[in-house]
């Protein structure tokens, strides 16, 4: 009765899980999001902040802007884009205030449950702490836009307080960082 905002961060993420049990992954991400929206209407929740992904831009040219082209590269991205569209429809058709945040590559404490699909930064740190060599694929020159988990929390709070209903916002640094640069820093 006292809940006014829901932060919808729950999802099956990573192509590994989609290849193991795609029906479960789609049910969690798509049906689960629909269930959440229906419950929000039932209990008169004011706002939902939805965790999307900047992977929705795929290989489109950078910089990636919220109104720019999207490119669905895998089933995970398809389910996140479905969630974004559903959020927008519930705003337009039911007046439920929804805001979508597309996170870039989030790293930081709390990734233990993600195991081998956790952020490479976290995996590099774990390897170094174990005394193992970190696993860097290819040349290590590939880049990611890395955003620290505390900054994501700040973005979530800002979206709750100031996000415009029906809108989507990127949560990123706008800086490309190579995996080699990350390892050198560690």
Short mmCIF file of C-alpha atoms in Angstrom, two decimals, residues 8-146:
data_model
loop_
_atom_site.label_atom_id
_atom_site.label_comp_id
_atom_site.label_asym_id
_atom_site.label_seq_id
_atom_site.Cartn_x
_atom_site.Cartn_y
_atom_site.Cartn_z
CA UNK A 8 12.32 -3.43 -12.43
CA UNK A 9 15.84 -4.85 -12.57
CA UNK A 10 14.96 -8.54 -12.70
CA UNK A 11 15.85 -10.43 -15.86
CA UNK A 12 17.59 -13.42 -17.27
CA UNK A 13 20.65 -11.88 -18.91
CA UNK A 14 23.37 -13.17 -21.14
CA UNK A 15 23.19 -15.25 -24.28
CA UNK A 16 24.47 -18.29 -22.34
CA UNK A 17 21.20 -18.59 -20.42
CA UNK A 18 19.13 -18.03 -23.55
CA UNK A 19 20.90 -20.93 -25.27
CA UNK A 20 20.37 -23.25 -22.26
CA UNK A 21 16.66 -22.59 -21.71
CA UNK A 22 15.23 -19.97 -24.08
CA UNK A 23 11.61 -20.56 -23.06
CA UNK A 24 12.39 -19.90 -19.39
CA UNK A 25 14.44 -16.79 -20.28
CA UNK A 26 11.68 -15.33 -22.46
CA UNK A 27 9.05 -16.14 -19.83
CA UNK A 28 11.03 -14.38 -17.12
CA UNK A 29 11.86 -11.32 -19.22
CA UNK A 30 8.64 -10.88 -21.22
CA UNK A 31 5.84 -12.56 -19.28
CA UNK A 32 7.43 -11.47 -15.99
CA UNK A 33 7.49 -7.84 -17.14
CA UNK A 34 3.86 -8.07 -18.26
CA UNK A 35 2.88 -9.55 -14.88
CA UNK A 36 4.71 -6.76 -13.09
CA UNK A 37 2.94 -4.08 -15.13
CA UNK A 38 -0.46 -5.65 -14.49
CA UNK A 39 0.24 -5.83 -10.75
CA UNK A 40 1.37 -2.20 -10.80
CA UNK A 41 -1.98 -1.20 -12.30
CA UNK A 42 -3.87 -3.33 -9.80
CA UNK A 43 -2.08 -1.80 -6.82
CA UNK A 44 -2.02 1.74 -8.25
CA UNK A 45 1.76 2.06 -8.39
CA UNK A 46 2.77 5.53 -9.59
CA UNK A 47 5.98 4.76 -11.48
CA UNK A 48 8.12 1.91 -12.81
CA UNK A 49 11.78 2.36 -13.73
CA UNK A 50 12.82 -0.40 -16.13
CA UNK A 51 16.36 -1.68 -16.70
CA UNK A 52 17.04 -1.91 -20.40
CA UNK A 53 20.36 -2.39 -22.16
CA UNK A 54 22.58 -0.34 -24.44
CA UNK A 55 23.16 -3.58 -26.30
CA UNK A 56 19.96 -2.54 -28.06
CA UNK A 57 22.14 -0.37 -30.30
CA UNK A 58 24.11 -3.38 -31.51
CA UNK A 59 26.67 -2.37 -34.10
CA UNK A 60 25.01 0.93 -35.01
CA UNK A 61 27.32 3.96 -35.33
CA UNK A 62 28.35 5.76 -32.16
CA UNK A 63 27.53 7.92 -30.36
CA UNK A 64 24.39 6.03 -29.38
CA UNK A 65 21.50 8.36 -28.77
CA UNK A 66 18.15 7.36 -27.28
CA UNK A 67 16.30 8.26 -30.48
CA UNK A 68 18.92 6.64 -32.73
CA UNK A 69 18.71 3.36 -34.64
CA UNK A 70 18.49 0.08 -32.75
CA UNK A 71 19.88 -3.30 -33.75
CA UNK A 72 18.67 -6.47 -32.11
CA UNK A 73 21.60 -8.89 -32.11
CA UNK A 74 20.33 -11.67 -29.85
CA UNK A 75 17.30 -12.99 -27.93
CA UNK A 76 18.30 -11.19 -24.71
CA UNK A 77 18.22 -7.82 -26.47
CA UNK A 78 14.89 -8.76 -28.09
CA UNK A 79 13.35 -9.33 -24.65
CA UNK A 80 14.72 -6.03 -23.31
CA UNK A 81 13.34 -4.13 -26.32
CA UNK A 82 10.02 -5.90 -25.79
CA UNK A 83 10.08 -4.66 -22.19
CA UNK A 84 10.82 -1.10 -23.29
CA UNK A 85 7.93 -1.11 -25.77
CA UNK A 86 5.60 -2.61 -23.19
CA UNK A 87 6.57 0.09 -20.68
CA UNK A 88 5.78 2.77 -23.26
CA UNK A 89 2.41 1.15 -24.08
CA UNK A 90 1.38 1.02 -20.41
CA UNK A 91 2.20 4.73 -20.13
CA UNK A 92 0.27 5.59 -23.28
CA UNK A 93 -2.72 3.30 -22.68
CA UNK A 94 -3.02 3.21 -18.88
CA UNK A 95 -1.20 6.31 -17.60
CA UNK A 96 1.29 4.23 -15.62
CA UNK A 97 4.41 6.37 -15.43
CA UNK A 98 7.24 4.30 -16.88
CA UNK A 99 10.85 5.26 -17.48
CA UNK A 100 13.41 3.06 -19.24
CA UNK A 101 17.14 3.19 -18.59
CA UNK A 102 19.55 1.59 -21.05
CA UNK A 103 22.60 0.59 -19.04
CA UNK A 104 25.99 0.27 -20.66
CA UNK A 105 28.48 -2.22 -19.23
CA UNK A 106 27.89 -2.08 -15.46
CA UNK A 107 30.61 -3.26 -13.10
CA UNK A 108 31.17 -3.28 -9.36
CA UNK A 109 30.41 -5.22 -6.20
CA UNK A 110 27.51 -7.65 -6.09
CA UNK A 111 28.13 -9.58 -9.29
CA UNK A 112 28.92 -12.88 -7.60
CA UNK A 113 25.59 -14.41 -8.58
CA UNK A 114 26.25 -13.73 -12.27
CA UNK A 115 29.35 -15.93 -12.33
CA UNK A 116 30.88 -16.25 -15.78
CA UNK A 117 28.48 -13.72 -17.33
CA UNK A 118 29.55 -11.00 -14.92
CA UNK A 119 31.25 -7.91 -16.29
CA UNK A 120 34.81 -8.48 -17.60
CA UNK A 121 36.17 -5.88 -15.16
CA UNK A 122 34.84 -7.93 -12.27
CA UNK A 123 36.13 -11.17 -13.78
CA UNK A 124 39.60 -9.63 -14.22
CA UNK A 125 39.64 -8.54 -10.57
CA UNK A 126 38.51 -11.98 -9.38
CA UNK A 127 41.26 -13.64 -11.44
CA UNK A 128 43.96 -11.36 -10.06
CA UNK A 129 42.75 -11.90 -6.49
CA UNK A 130 42.93 -15.69 -7.04
CA UNK A 131 46.42 -15.32 -8.49
CA UNK A 132 45.23 -16.50 -11.92
CA UNK A 133 45.94 -14.79 -15.22
CA UNK A 134 42.84 -12.93 -16.42
CA UNK A 135 41.20 -14.24 -19.56
CA UNK A 136 41.39 -11.61 -22.28
CA UNK A 137 39.92 -12.56 -25.64
CA UNK A 138 41.46 -11.64 -28.97
CA UNK A 139 43.93 -8.73 -28.72
CA UNK A 140 42.27 -6.99 -25.78
CA UNK A 141 41.75 -3.89 -27.90
CA UNK A 142 37.97 -4.33 -27.94
CA UNK A 143 36.23 -1.59 -25.99
CA UNK A 144 33.24 -1.12 -23.72
CA UNK A 145 31.58 1.85 -22.13
CA UNK A 146 32.05 0.97 -18.46
#
